[in-house]
Short mmCIF file of C-alpha atoms and ligand atoms in Angstrom, two decimals:
data_model
loop_
_atom_site.label_atom_id
_atom_site.label_comp_id
_atom_site.label_asym_id
_atom_site.label_seq_id
_atom_site.Cartn_x
_atom_site.Cartn_y
_atom_site.Cartn_z
CA UNK A 5 15.71 22.79 8.96
CA UNK A 6 14.97 22.10 12.60
CA UNK A 7 17.77 20.83 14.80
CA UNK A 8 17.85 17.44 16.43
CA UNK A 9 17.06 17.78 20.12
CA UNK A 10 20.05 15.95 21.53
CA UNK A 11 22.53 16.40 18.72
CA UNK A 12 24.81 19.28 17.96
CA UNK A 13 23.05 22.06 16.13
CA UNK A 14 22.89 20.85 12.54
CA UNK A 15 21.13 22.10 9.46
CA UNK A 16 20.26 18.67 8.09
CA UNK A 17 19.58 19.74 4.52
CA UNK A 18 22.90 21.53 4.26
CA UNK A 19 24.57 18.54 5.89
CA UNK A 20 23.09 16.14 3.32
CA UNK A 21 24.08 18.49 0.47
CA UNK A 22 27.64 18.49 1.75
CA UNK A 23 27.75 14.69 1.83
CA UNK A 24 26.41 14.49 -1.72
CA UNK A 25 29.06 16.97 -2.91
CA UNK A 26 31.68 14.39 -2.04
CA UNK A 27 30.31 12.06 -4.72
CA UNK A 28 30.74 12.30 -8.50
CA UNK A 29 27.67 14.06 -9.97
CA UNK A 30 25.97 10.89 -11.28
CA UNK A 31 26.37 9.10 -7.98
CA UNK A 32 25.11 12.12 -6.05
CA UNK A 33 22.02 12.25 -8.25
CA UNK A 34 21.24 8.61 -7.48
CA UNK A 35 21.95 8.79 -3.76
CA UNK A 36 19.94 12.01 -3.29
CA UNK A 37 16.64 10.15 -3.70
CA UNK A 38 17.65 7.61 -1.02
CA UNK A 39 18.13 10.24 1.69
CA UNK A 40 15.18 11.95 3.28
CA UNK A 41 15.31 14.82 5.75
CA UNK A 42 12.05 14.49 7.62
CA UNK A 43 10.34 17.85 7.74
CA UNK A 44 6.65 17.53 6.91
CA UNK A 45 4.26 17.10 9.82
CA UNK A 46 2.24 14.86 7.49
CA UNK A 47 4.54 11.92 6.63
CA UNK A 48 2.34 10.95 3.68
CA UNK A 49 3.78 13.97 1.86
CA UNK A 50 7.28 12.51 1.96
CA UNK A 51 8.78 9.73 -0.08
CA UNK A 52 12.08 7.88 -0.52
CA UNK A 53 13.65 5.63 -3.14
CA UNK A 54 14.61 2.08 -2.19
CA UNK A 55 15.34 -1.38 -3.60
CA UNK A 56 17.55 0.01 -6.37
CA UNK A 57 20.95 -1.27 -7.40
CA UNK A 58 23.76 -0.10 -5.18
CA UNK A 59 26.03 2.26 -7.15
CA UNK A 60 29.26 0.43 -8.06
CA UNK A 61 32.13 1.63 -5.89
CA UNK A 62 29.94 2.38 -2.89
CA UNK A 63 30.51 0.24 0.18
CA UNK A 64 27.12 -1.17 1.12
CA UNK A 65 25.95 -3.46 3.92
CA UNK A 66 23.75 -5.53 1.63
CA UNK A 67 23.95 -9.29 1.14
CA UNK A 68 23.18 -11.42 -1.89
CA UNK A 69 20.04 -13.24 -3.03
CA UNK A 70 21.40 -16.59 -1.78
CA UNK A 71 22.02 -15.04 1.66
CA UNK A 72 18.38 -13.91 1.80
CA UNK A 73 17.00 -17.30 0.77
CA UNK A 74 19.27 -19.72 2.60
CA UNK A 75 20.70 -17.50 5.30
CA UNK A 76 17.54 -15.70 6.36
CA UNK A 77 14.38 -17.59 5.46
CA UNK A 78 15.28 -21.30 5.16
CA UNK A 79 18.36 -21.58 7.38
CA UNK A 80 16.51 -21.34 10.72
CA UNK A 81 14.38 -24.45 9.96
CA UNK A 82 16.50 -26.83 12.00
CA UNK A 83 14.98 -30.22 11.21
CA UNK A 84 15.84 -29.83 7.51
CA UNK A 85 19.23 -30.26 5.86
CA UNK A 86 20.07 -27.16 3.80
CA UNK A 87 22.57 -27.86 1.04
CA UNK A 88 24.44 -24.99 -0.55
CA UNK A 89 25.21 -25.96 -4.14
CA UNK A 90 28.34 -24.00 -4.90
CA UNK A 91 31.91 -23.32 -3.82
CA UNK A 92 32.54 -23.58 -0.09
CA UNK A 93 32.78 -19.83 0.55
CA UNK A 94 29.06 -19.22 0.04
CA UNK A 95 28.14 -22.03 2.44
CA UNK A 96 30.50 -20.93 5.14
CA UNK A 97 29.18 -17.38 4.92
CA UNK A 98 25.66 -18.56 5.67
CA UNK A 99 26.63 -20.95 8.48
CA UNK A 100 24.80 -19.93 11.64
CA UNK A 101 26.04 -16.35 11.43
CA UNK A 102 22.66 -15.00 12.47
CA UNK A 103 22.48 -17.05 15.66
CA UNK A 104 19.08 -18.55 14.83
CA UNK A 105 18.52 -20.80 17.82
CA UNK A 106 16.69 -24.08 17.44
CA UNK A 107 15.24 -26.69 19.81
CA UNK A 108 14.47 -30.03 18.19
CA UNK A 109 10.95 -31.43 18.36
CA UNK A 110 9.99 -34.85 19.70
CA UNK A 111 11.85 -36.58 16.86
CA UNK A 112 15.11 -35.06 18.13
CA UNK A 113 16.18 -33.96 14.64
CA UNK A 114 18.46 -30.94 14.65
CA UNK A 115 20.90 -30.10 11.85
CA UNK A 116 21.18 -26.40 12.58
CA UNK A 117 24.82 -26.58 13.60
CA UNK A 118 25.96 -28.26 10.37
CA UNK A 119 27.13 -26.58 7.18
CA UNK A 120 26.26 -28.65 4.09
CA UNK A 121 27.89 -27.73 0.80
CA UNK A 122 28.65 -29.47 -2.49
CA UNK A 123 32.05 -27.73 -2.34
CA UNK A 124 32.23 -27.23 -6.11
CA UNK A 125 35.70 -27.39 -7.59
CA UNK A 126 37.10 -26.25 -10.93
CA UNK A 127 36.16 -29.47 -12.69
CA UNK A 128 32.54 -29.18 -11.49
CA UNK A 129 32.38 -25.69 -12.93
CA UNK A 130 33.72 -26.96 -16.26
CA UNK A 131 31.80 -30.25 -16.53
CA UNK A 132 28.72 -29.39 -14.46
CA UNK A 133 27.79 -30.09 -10.86
CA UNK A 134 24.46 -31.92 -11.16
CA UNK A 135 25.88 -35.39 -10.40
CA UNK A 136 27.69 -34.05 -7.39
CA UNK A 137 24.53 -32.39 -6.14
CA UNK A 138 22.50 -35.56 -6.51
CA UNK A 139 25.15 -37.47 -4.63
CA UNK A 140 25.15 -34.84 -1.87
CA UNK A 141 21.37 -35.06 -1.44
CA UNK A 142 21.57 -38.85 -1.28
CA UNK A 143 24.39 -38.75 1.24
CA UNK A 144 22.58 -36.20 3.41
CA UNK A 145 19.43 -38.33 3.39
CA UNK A 146 21.19 -41.60 4.14
CA UNK A 147 23.31 -40.11 6.91
CA UNK A 148 20.79 -37.88 8.68
CA UNK A 149 17.21 -38.75 7.59
CA UNK A 150 16.06 -35.11 7.90
CA UNK A 151 12.39 -34.14 7.64
CA UNK A 152 13.10 -32.37 4.33
CA UNK A 153 16.07 -31.15 2.30
CA UNK A 154 16.63 -27.82 0.63
CA UNK A 155 19.07 -27.02 -2.16
CA UNK A 156 20.30 -23.48 -2.72
CA UNK A 157 21.90 -22.46 -6.01
CA UNK A 158 24.77 -19.95 -5.83
CA UNK A 159 26.19 -17.65 -8.54
CA UNK A 160 28.43 -20.16 -10.34
CA UNK A 161 25.62 -22.71 -10.51
CA UNK A 162 23.41 -20.19 -12.32
CA UNK A 163 26.25 -19.30 -14.68
CA UNK A 164 26.99 -22.88 -15.71
CA UNK A 165 23.28 -23.77 -15.87
CA UNK A 166 22.98 -26.75 -13.51
CA UNK A 167 19.29 -27.71 -13.40
CA UNK A 168 18.81 -27.87 -9.64
CA UNK A 169 15.04 -28.24 -10.01
CA UNK A 170 15.39 -31.41 -12.10
CA UNK A 171 17.95 -32.87 -9.68
CA UNK A 172 15.62 -32.13 -6.74
CA UNK A 173 12.64 -33.76 -8.48
CA UNK A 174 14.66 -36.88 -9.30
CA UNK A 175 16.08 -37.14 -5.78
CA UNK A 176 12.67 -36.65 -4.22
CA UNK A 177 11.15 -39.44 -6.33
CA UNK A 178 14.05 -41.78 -5.63
CA UNK A 179 14.51 -41.13 -1.90
CA UNK A 180 10.95 -40.32 -0.83
CA UNK A 181 11.86 -37.15 1.04
CA UNK A 182 10.75 -33.62 0.16
CA UNK A 183 13.54 -31.79 -1.67
CA UNK A 184 13.00 -28.06 -2.18
CA UNK A 185 15.34 -26.48 -4.74
CA UNK A 186 15.79 -22.72 -4.76
CA UNK A 187 17.18 -20.83 -7.76
CA UNK A 188 18.52 -18.13 -5.49
CA UNK A 189 21.78 -17.39 -7.33
CA UNK A 190 23.51 -14.54 -5.54
CA UNK A 191 23.43 -12.15 -8.49
CA UNK A 192 19.61 -12.04 -8.72
CA UNK A 193 17.87 -8.82 -7.69
CA UNK A 194 19.65 -5.97 -5.95
CA UNK A 195 20.06 -7.42 -2.47
CA UNK A 196 19.08 -10.30 -0.20
CA UNK A 197 15.48 -9.16 -0.64
CA UNK A 198 15.24 -11.13 -3.89
CA UNK A 199 16.17 -14.29 -1.99
CA UNK A 200 13.40 -13.73 0.54
CA UNK A 201 10.87 -13.55 -2.28
CA UNK A 202 12.20 -16.71 -3.96
CA UNK A 203 12.07 -18.55 -0.61
CA UNK A 204 8.49 -17.36 0.01
CA UNK A 205 7.36 -18.59 -3.42
CA UNK A 206 8.74 -22.09 -3.00
CA UNK A 207 7.51 -22.50 0.57
CA UNK A 208 4.08 -21.37 -0.54
CA UNK A 209 3.96 -23.69 -3.56
CA UNK A 210 5.49 -26.83 -2.11
CA UNK A 211 5.22 -26.74 1.67
CA UNK A 212 2.30 -24.70 3.02
CA UNK A 213 -1.00 -26.52 2.60
CA UNK A 214 0.46 -29.97 1.92
CA UNK A 215 -0.94 -31.45 5.14
CA UNK A 216 -4.38 -30.77 6.59
CA UNK A 217 -4.31 -30.98 10.36
CA UNK A 218 -6.84 -29.00 12.39
CA UNK A 219 -5.32 -26.58 14.93
CA UNK A 220 -7.69 -26.10 17.87
CA UNK A 221 -8.06 -22.86 19.85
CA UNK A 222 -6.76 -19.40 19.05
CA UNK A 223 -4.06 -20.27 16.58
CA UNK A 224 -1.59 -17.98 14.85
CA UNK A 225 1.44 -18.34 12.61
CA UNK A 226 4.34 -16.00 13.19
CA UNK A 227 5.94 -14.88 9.95
CA UNK A 228 9.32 -13.17 9.71
CA UNK A 229 10.52 -14.04 13.23
CA UNK A 230 13.91 -15.75 13.08
CA UNK A 231 14.62 -16.62 16.73
CA UNK A 232 17.81 -14.61 16.98
CA UNK A 233 19.19 -15.18 20.47
CA UNK A 234 15.92 -16.90 21.48
CA UNK A 235 13.43 -14.13 20.56
CA UNK A 236 10.82 -16.63 19.34
CA UNK A 237 10.85 -18.45 22.69
CA UNK A 238 10.11 -15.28 24.65
CA UNK A 239 7.27 -14.47 22.23
CA UNK A 240 5.98 -18.04 22.61
CA UNK A 241 6.10 -17.75 26.42
CA UNK A 242 3.93 -14.65 26.35
CA UNK A 243 1.45 -15.87 23.74
CA UNK A 244 1.02 -19.20 25.53
CA UNK A 245 0.41 -17.38 28.81
CA UNK A 246 -2.39 -15.50 27.04
CA UNK A 247 -3.85 -18.76 25.67
CA UNK A 248 -2.75 -18.25 22.06
CA UNK A 249 -1.25 -21.17 20.18
CA UNK A 250 1.58 -20.72 17.69
CA UNK A 251 0.85 -23.13 14.86
CA UNK A 252 4.06 -22.44 12.91
CA UNK A 253 6.89 -19.95 12.92
CA UNK A 254 8.47 -18.91 9.64
CA UNK A 255 11.12 -19.66 10.33
CA UNK A 256 12.89 -19.16 13.69
CA UNK A 257 12.95 -22.44 15.63
CA UNK A 258 10.91 -23.61 12.62
CA UNK A 259 9.88 -27.20 12.05
CA UNK A 260 9.16 -28.41 8.54
CA UNK A 261 6.06 -30.33 9.58
CA UNK A 262 4.39 -27.37 11.28
CA UNK A 263 4.81 -25.32 8.09
CA UNK A 264 2.97 -27.90 6.01
CA UNK A 265 -0.25 -27.44 8.02
CA UNK A 266 0.16 -23.72 8.77
CA UNK A 267 -2.68 -22.90 6.35
CA UNK A 268 -5.08 -24.20 9.04
CA UNK A 269 -4.23 -21.39 11.53
CA UNK A 270 -6.63 -18.49 12.13
CA UNK A 271 -4.29 -15.53 11.72
CA UNK A 272 -0.85 -14.71 10.32
CA UNK A 273 1.22 -12.30 12.41
CA UNK A 274 3.98 -10.56 10.46
CA UNK A 275 7.13 -9.44 12.23
CA UNK A 276 9.65 -8.76 9.44
CA UNK A 277 7.33 -7.41 6.79
CA UNK A 278 10.00 -7.19 4.11
CA UNK A 279 11.16 -10.76 4.16
CA UNK A 280 7.80 -12.49 4.29
CA UNK A 281 4.86 -10.30 3.29
CA UNK A 282 4.67 -12.24 0.01
CA UNK A 283 3.78 -15.47 1.83
CA UNK A 284 1.18 -13.70 3.99
CA UNK A 285 -0.54 -12.15 0.95
CA UNK A 286 -0.54 -15.45 -0.95
CA UNK A 287 -1.89 -17.40 2.05
CA UNK A 288 -4.68 -14.89 2.41
CA UNK A 289 -5.68 -15.21 -1.25
CA UNK A 290 -5.47 -19.01 -1.36
CA UNK A 291 -6.67 -20.01 2.11
CA UNK A 292 -8.46 -16.94 3.51
CA UNK A 293 -6.05 -16.35 6.43
CA UNK A 294 -5.79 -12.61 7.11
CA UNK A 295 -2.55 -11.02 8.30
CA UNK A 296 -1.77 -8.47 10.98
CA UNK A 297 1.50 -6.55 11.28
CA UNK A 298 2.90 -6.81 14.79
CA UNK A 299 6.03 -5.70 16.57
CA UNK A 300 7.17 -7.80 19.53
CA UNK A 301 10.25 -5.60 20.12
CA UNK A 302 9.65 -3.10 22.92
CA UNK A 303 7.37 -3.15 25.95
CA UNK A 304 4.63 -0.89 24.61
CA UNK A 305 4.91 -2.43 21.13
CA UNK A 306 4.51 -5.93 22.59
CA UNK A 307 1.38 -4.90 24.51
CA UNK A 308 -0.04 -3.13 21.47
CA UNK A 309 0.51 -6.23 19.35
CA UNK A 310 -1.23 -8.44 21.93
CA UNK A 311 -4.20 -6.08 21.89
CA UNK A 312 -4.33 -6.35 18.09
CA UNK A 313 -4.63 -10.14 18.45
CA UNK A 314 -7.35 -9.71 21.09
CA UNK A 315 -9.24 -7.36 18.77
CA UNK A 316 -9.08 -9.92 15.96
CA UNK A 317 -10.38 -12.87 17.97
CA UNK A 318 -12.92 -10.67 19.79
CA UNK A 319 -13.46 -13.13 22.63
CA UNK A 320 -14.13 -11.45 25.99
CA UNK A 321 -12.38 -14.23 27.93
CA UNK A 322 -9.26 -14.10 25.72
CA UNK A 323 -9.23 -10.28 25.89
CA UNK A 324 -9.45 -10.43 29.70
CA UNK A 325 -6.53 -12.87 29.86
CA UNK A 326 -4.44 -10.77 27.50
CA UNK A 327 -5.05 -7.65 29.60
CA UNK A 328 -4.05 -9.56 32.74
CA UNK A 329 -0.83 -10.73 31.12
CA UNK A 330 -0.02 -7.21 29.88
CA UNK A 331 -0.57 -5.77 33.37
CA UNK A 332 1.51 -8.39 35.11
CA UNK A 333 4.38 -8.34 32.60
CA UNK A 334 4.51 -4.55 32.29
CA UNK A 335 4.61 -4.13 36.09
CA UNK A 336 7.36 -6.67 36.46
CA UNK A 337 9.46 -5.25 33.65
CA UNK A 338 8.99 -1.62 34.65
CA UNK A 339 10.84 -2.14 37.94
CA UNK A 340 13.77 -3.66 36.10
CA UNK A 341 13.87 -1.04 33.35
CA UNK A 342 13.67 2.02 35.60
CA UNK A 343 17.38 2.15 36.61
CA UNK A 344 18.49 1.69 32.99
CA UNK A 345 16.12 4.39 31.81
CA UNK A 346 17.66 6.81 34.27
CA UNK A 347 21.08 6.27 32.67
CA UNK A 348 19.87 6.13 29.07
CA UNK A 349 17.32 8.97 29.06
CA UNK A 350 17.97 11.42 26.21
CA UNK A 351 20.76 9.37 24.59
CA UNK A 352 20.64 9.32 20.81
CA UNK A 353 20.73 6.34 18.49
CA UNK A 354 20.98 5.57 14.81
CA UNK A 355 19.69 2.37 13.24
CA UNK A 356 20.89 1.07 9.89
CA UNK A 357 19.89 -2.51 9.45
CA UNK A 358 17.55 -4.96 7.85
CA UNK A 359 14.17 -4.52 6.32
CA UNK A 360 12.17 -4.11 9.54
CA UNK A 361 14.56 -4.13 12.47
CA UNK A 362 15.60 -0.51 12.03
CA UNK A 363 11.93 0.31 12.59
CA UNK A 364 11.06 -2.26 15.28
CA UNK A 365 13.91 -1.25 17.58
CA UNK A 366 12.85 2.39 17.61
CA UNK A 367 9.93 1.39 19.86
CA UNK A 368 12.28 -0.27 22.33
CA UNK A 369 14.69 2.68 22.32
CA UNK A 370 11.80 5.02 23.07
CA UNK A 371 10.74 2.76 25.97
CA UNK A 372 14.19 3.52 27.40
CA UNK A 373 13.84 7.27 26.91
CA UNK A 374 16.25 7.28 23.96
CA UNK A 375 15.88 9.17 20.69
CA UNK A 376 16.34 7.57 17.28
CA UNK A 377 17.81 10.44 15.22
CA UNK A 378 18.57 8.68 11.95
CA UNK A 379 17.54 5.32 10.52
CA UNK A 380 17.37 3.32 7.34
CA UNK A 381 17.21 -0.16 5.91
CA UNK A 382 19.70 -2.21 3.92
CA UNK A 383 17.36 -4.06 1.58
CA UNK A 384 13.89 -2.61 2.08
CA UNK A 385 11.43 -1.49 -0.56
CA UNK A 386 9.49 1.76 -0.52
CA UNK A 387 6.50 0.21 1.27
CA UNK A 388 8.72 -0.61 4.27
CA UNK A 389 9.36 3.11 4.59
CA UNK A 390 6.08 4.60 3.47
CA UNK A 391 3.54 1.91 4.34
CA UNK A 392 1.94 -1.14 2.74
CA UNK A 393 -0.74 1.02 1.07
CA UNK A 394 1.79 2.21 -1.54
CA UNK A 395 2.95 -1.30 -2.55
CA UNK A 396 0.80 -1.36 -5.69
CA UNK A 397 2.16 2.01 -6.82
CA UNK A 398 5.85 1.09 -6.75
CA UNK A 399 7.42 1.10 -10.20
CA UNK A 400 8.54 -2.43 -11.11
CA UNK A 401 12.03 -2.30 -12.60
CA UNK A 402 14.03 -4.93 -14.49
CA UNK A 403 15.67 -6.27 -11.31
CA UNK A 404 12.33 -6.89 -9.58
CA UNK A 405 10.83 -8.35 -12.75
CA UNK A 406 13.44 -11.13 -12.61
CA UNK A 407 11.78 -12.53 -9.48
CA UNK A 408 8.65 -14.48 -10.24
CA UNK A 409 5.31 -13.09 -9.00
CA UNK A 410 3.06 -16.11 -8.46
CA UNK A 411 -0.51 -15.94 -9.70
CA UNK A 412 -2.60 -17.15 -6.79
CA UNK A 413 -6.29 -18.08 -6.76
CA UNK A 414 -8.54 -19.14 -3.87
CA UNK A 415 -8.21 -22.89 -3.31
CA UNK A 416 -11.55 -24.49 -4.34
CA UNK A 417 -11.49 -26.80 -1.30
CA UNK A 418 -9.30 -25.17 1.31
CA UNK A 419 -10.26 -21.50 1.04
CA UNK A 420 -12.10 -20.49 4.18
CA UNK A 421 -12.35 -16.82 5.20
CA UNK A 422 -11.64 -16.44 8.95
CA UNK A 423 -13.91 -13.41 9.38
CA UNK A 424 -16.93 -12.03 7.55
CA UNK A 425 -16.28 -9.43 4.82
CA UNK A 426 -17.87 -6.75 7.01
CA UNK A 427 -15.68 -7.56 10.02
CA UNK A 428 -12.59 -7.73 7.81
CA UNK A 429 -13.32 -4.29 6.40
CA UNK A 430 -13.84 -2.92 9.91
CA UNK A 431 -10.53 -4.40 11.11
CA UNK A 432 -8.71 -3.10 8.05
CA UNK A 433 -10.06 0.39 8.69
CA UNK A 434 -8.75 0.16 12.24
CA UNK A 435 -5.36 -0.96 10.81
CA UNK A 436 -5.62 -4.24 12.73
CA UNK A 437 -5.56 -6.34 9.56
CA UNK A 438 -3.73 -6.00 6.26
CA UNK A 439 -1.84 -2.82 7.07
CA UNK A 440 1.75 -1.83 7.84
CA UNK A 441 2.29 1.89 8.29
CA UNK A 442 6.06 1.79 7.60
CA UNK A 443 9.01 3.53 9.21
CA UNK A 444 8.67 7.13 8.01
CA UNK A 445 5.52 8.01 10.00
CA UNK A 446 7.40 7.05 13.20
CA UNK A 447 10.39 9.28 12.40
CA UNK A 448 9.53 12.78 13.62
CA UNK A 449 10.42 15.93 11.68
CA UNK A 450 14.07 16.77 12.26
CA UNK A 451 15.32 13.23 11.77
CA UNK A 452 17.06 11.57 8.85
CA UNK A 453 16.06 8.50 6.85
CA UNK A 454 18.84 6.97 4.73
CA UNK A 455 18.25 3.95 2.52
CA UNK A 456 21.12 1.50 1.81
CA UNK A 457 23.56 3.75 3.64
CA UNK A 458 27.15 3.81 2.36
CA UNK A 459 30.19 3.81 4.60
CA UNK A 460 31.00 7.36 3.50
CA UNK A 461 27.55 8.58 4.55
CA UNK A 462 27.75 6.65 7.81
CA UNK A 463 31.10 8.21 8.68
CA UNK A 464 29.78 11.70 7.98
CA UNK A 465 26.71 11.03 10.13
CA UNK A 466 28.86 9.83 13.00
CA UNK A 467 31.20 12.81 12.81
CA UNK A 468 28.41 15.38 12.64
CA UNK A 469 25.48 13.96 14.58
CA UNK A 470 27.62 12.20 17.21
CA UNK A 471 25.14 9.48 18.22
CA UNK A 472 25.56 7.65 21.52
CA UNK A 473 25.05 4.26 19.87
CA UNK A 474 24.41 2.76 16.44
CA UNK A 475 22.34 -0.37 15.94
CA UNK A 476 23.66 -2.06 12.87
CA UNK A 477 25.27 -5.21 11.46
CA UNK A 478 28.65 -6.89 11.27
CA UNK A 479 29.75 -5.20 8.05
CA UNK A 480 29.96 -1.80 9.66
CA UNK A 481 30.25 -2.60 13.38
CA UNK A 482 33.98 -2.04 13.53
CA UNK A 483 33.92 0.97 11.21
CA UNK A 484 31.59 2.56 13.76
CA UNK A 485 33.59 1.50 16.80
CA UNK A 486 36.77 2.98 15.35
CA UNK A 487 34.99 6.31 15.82
CA UNK A 488 34.61 5.53 19.55
CA UNK A 489 30.89 4.98 19.13
CA UNK A 490 29.49 1.66 20.39
CA UNK A 491 27.67 -0.47 17.84
CA UNK A 492 25.15 -3.16 18.72
CA UNK A 493 24.50 -5.75 16.07
CA UNK A 494 20.81 -6.36 15.74
CA UNK A 495 21.17 -9.01 13.05
CA UNK A 496 22.72 -11.42 15.53
CA UNK A 497 22.72 -9.57 18.88
CA UNK A 498 26.49 -9.90 19.52
CA UNK A 499 26.14 -13.21 21.43
CA UNK A 500 23.26 -11.87 23.54
CA UNK A 501 19.45 -11.93 23.53
CA UNK A 502 16.61 -12.52 23.54
CA UNK A 503 15.59 -8.91 22.98
CA UNK A 504 11.95 -9.53 22.05
CA UNK A 505 9.00 -9.33 24.42
CA UNK A 506 9.05 -8.13 28.01
CA UNK A 507 12.05 -10.04 29.33
CA UNK A 508 13.95 -9.27 26.14
CA UNK A 509 13.50 -5.53 26.70
CA UNK A 510 15.40 -5.85 29.98
CA UNK A 511 18.25 -7.78 28.32
CA UNK A 512 18.49 -5.12 25.63
CA UNK A 513 18.48 -2.27 28.19
CA UNK A 514 21.25 -4.01 30.16
CA UNK A 515 23.41 -4.46 27.03
CA UNK A 516 22.84 -0.94 25.75
CA UNK A 517 23.57 0.58 29.15
CA UNK A 518 26.82 -1.41 29.41
CA UNK A 519 27.88 -0.19 25.98
CA UNK A 520 26.90 3.46 26.13
CA UNK A 521 28.03 4.08 29.68
CA UNK A 522 31.27 2.18 29.35
CA UNK A 523 34.13 4.64 30.08
CA UNK A 524 36.44 2.80 27.63
CA UNK A 525 34.96 4.73 24.69
CA UNK A 526 36.33 7.97 26.06
CA UNK A 527 39.77 6.51 26.77
CA UNK A 528 40.58 4.90 23.42
CA UNK A 529 41.96 7.14 20.68
CA UNK A 530 41.46 5.85 17.14
CA UNK A 531 44.69 5.65 15.11
CA UNK A 532 43.47 8.10 12.49
CA UNK A 533 43.23 10.77 15.19
CA UNK A 534 46.87 10.20 16.20
CA UNK A 535 48.50 10.03 12.77
CA UNK A 536 47.71 11.95 9.58
CA UNK A 537 45.82 9.92 7.01
CA UNK A 538 46.40 9.58 3.30
CA UNK A 539 43.77 11.50 1.41
CA UNK A 540 42.47 11.41 -2.15
CA UNK A 541 39.62 12.76 -4.23
CA UNK A 542 36.90 10.56 -5.68
CA UNK A 543 37.03 10.37 -9.46
CA UNK A 544 34.69 12.77 -11.22
CA UNK A 545 32.73 12.02 -14.35
S1 SF4 B 628 27.15 -13.41 -4.22
FE1 SF4 B 628 27.21 -15.44 -5.23
S2 SF4 B 628 29.30 -16.17 -4.83
FE2 SF4 B 628 28.90 -14.52 -3.34
S3 SF4 B 628 28.07 -15.55 -1.47
FE3 SF4 B 628 26.31 -14.93 -2.76
S4 SF4 B 628 25.92 -16.79 -3.98
FE4 SF4 B 628 27.99 -17.02 -3.20
#
């Protein structure tokens, strides 16, 4: 197999075989299908397994269904109160850990810094927690008067059978505030991905389309943008400069009210495909809003996404304005990026994170002259790797079947196609609408794709491929740094950001340069290089 340009000479297939030999045979058989050595020039000839249960005993980075529903999709909506129904640990875990920033609207309502939990105790587990939940909803309403309330069921709630839907219905009728209850018990599905789907279903059924308010001008919704470190505000700055109005963001800096009328926008733009494609598909079927996959991470990617929007609206004046903005922003940012590029050129990176971020950030790394040599997602499905065109061909297993697939029909009154069937077909053929090409086609031959990477695999990759940086999450950040390799969290940006858009690219370059070119990495010696380590063999079957 071909060698990676900037890595030590490595036969990748032999390397992967050697990693797999460290596992018991059954585990190796399962993991083999989740690791792909890119070799075909035509990426369509290559495939990977994803969205399967993590093998017990393997250390994974994945989160639970509740984390996907409350932590990812609903949590960023700051004018709602989000109640975790469960023991306090689950609530604390999902408390602002992703740094979703929020600015209140004119009503001044902002509950994003609070952590609301029913704090279930032993007696609630034995006698049931419904009364306590109802009391918590009432107390939250009377104290804060939020624009809506959400309730998130955790594992113990599912096990004891509290009917959170009935409690929500009763509370809604009694208090007169929208109460959305999510059966997102942590054990559902194989990762946080199940929670995204559950969140999408409820938002679609009980929020989107509940208020009809016309949105004038070129209006878009942004789906799957979570305003980490202020990303959504940089995207908003650029779109507004172009003359494009953001009707609603799902859900970074999200406002409940804007979501209710989001079905009136002209176009849905999808950032994180994995966490929110369900909502986009359902909105298209019910209301006729088409979707376009965009990537606002990276200078060239940002400009390409703006041109996609221009192509959709097909208005010469809007197109002219967009081109002006691209020219001005690219020129300004290029001067700032040039010195960083000089220091980062040819450095290698690995990305193991998320359901889209490990793909999005490759564009930004390439803007800086860096090479992504290995990448993979934590909770993606095969279409995130291979492209949205294969979604219908993915085998549905028992875990996926547990998550409801809503049957959606065009709304007899509100369905209104935004473009003619002919234009839609043309834009689909150009991959402007209804298409996501996935990560694999952007990984050149000679690179590695690893789904749901384990700590063992990660350690082997670090030791052999010796990357200059790894973009990842908190669960493996310090494992990586113990190998003297810097790790940038791209779930929460390590207290930094924004990284989206043009200005964000400069922030990212600054951070990455500071990390990679910091001499401290060469000075520190990890303890396991100073003292011998205990060793053991994995059990065999
Ligand atoms: S897995 Fe269950 S108990 Fe653990 S954080 Fe998720 S909901 Fe809570």
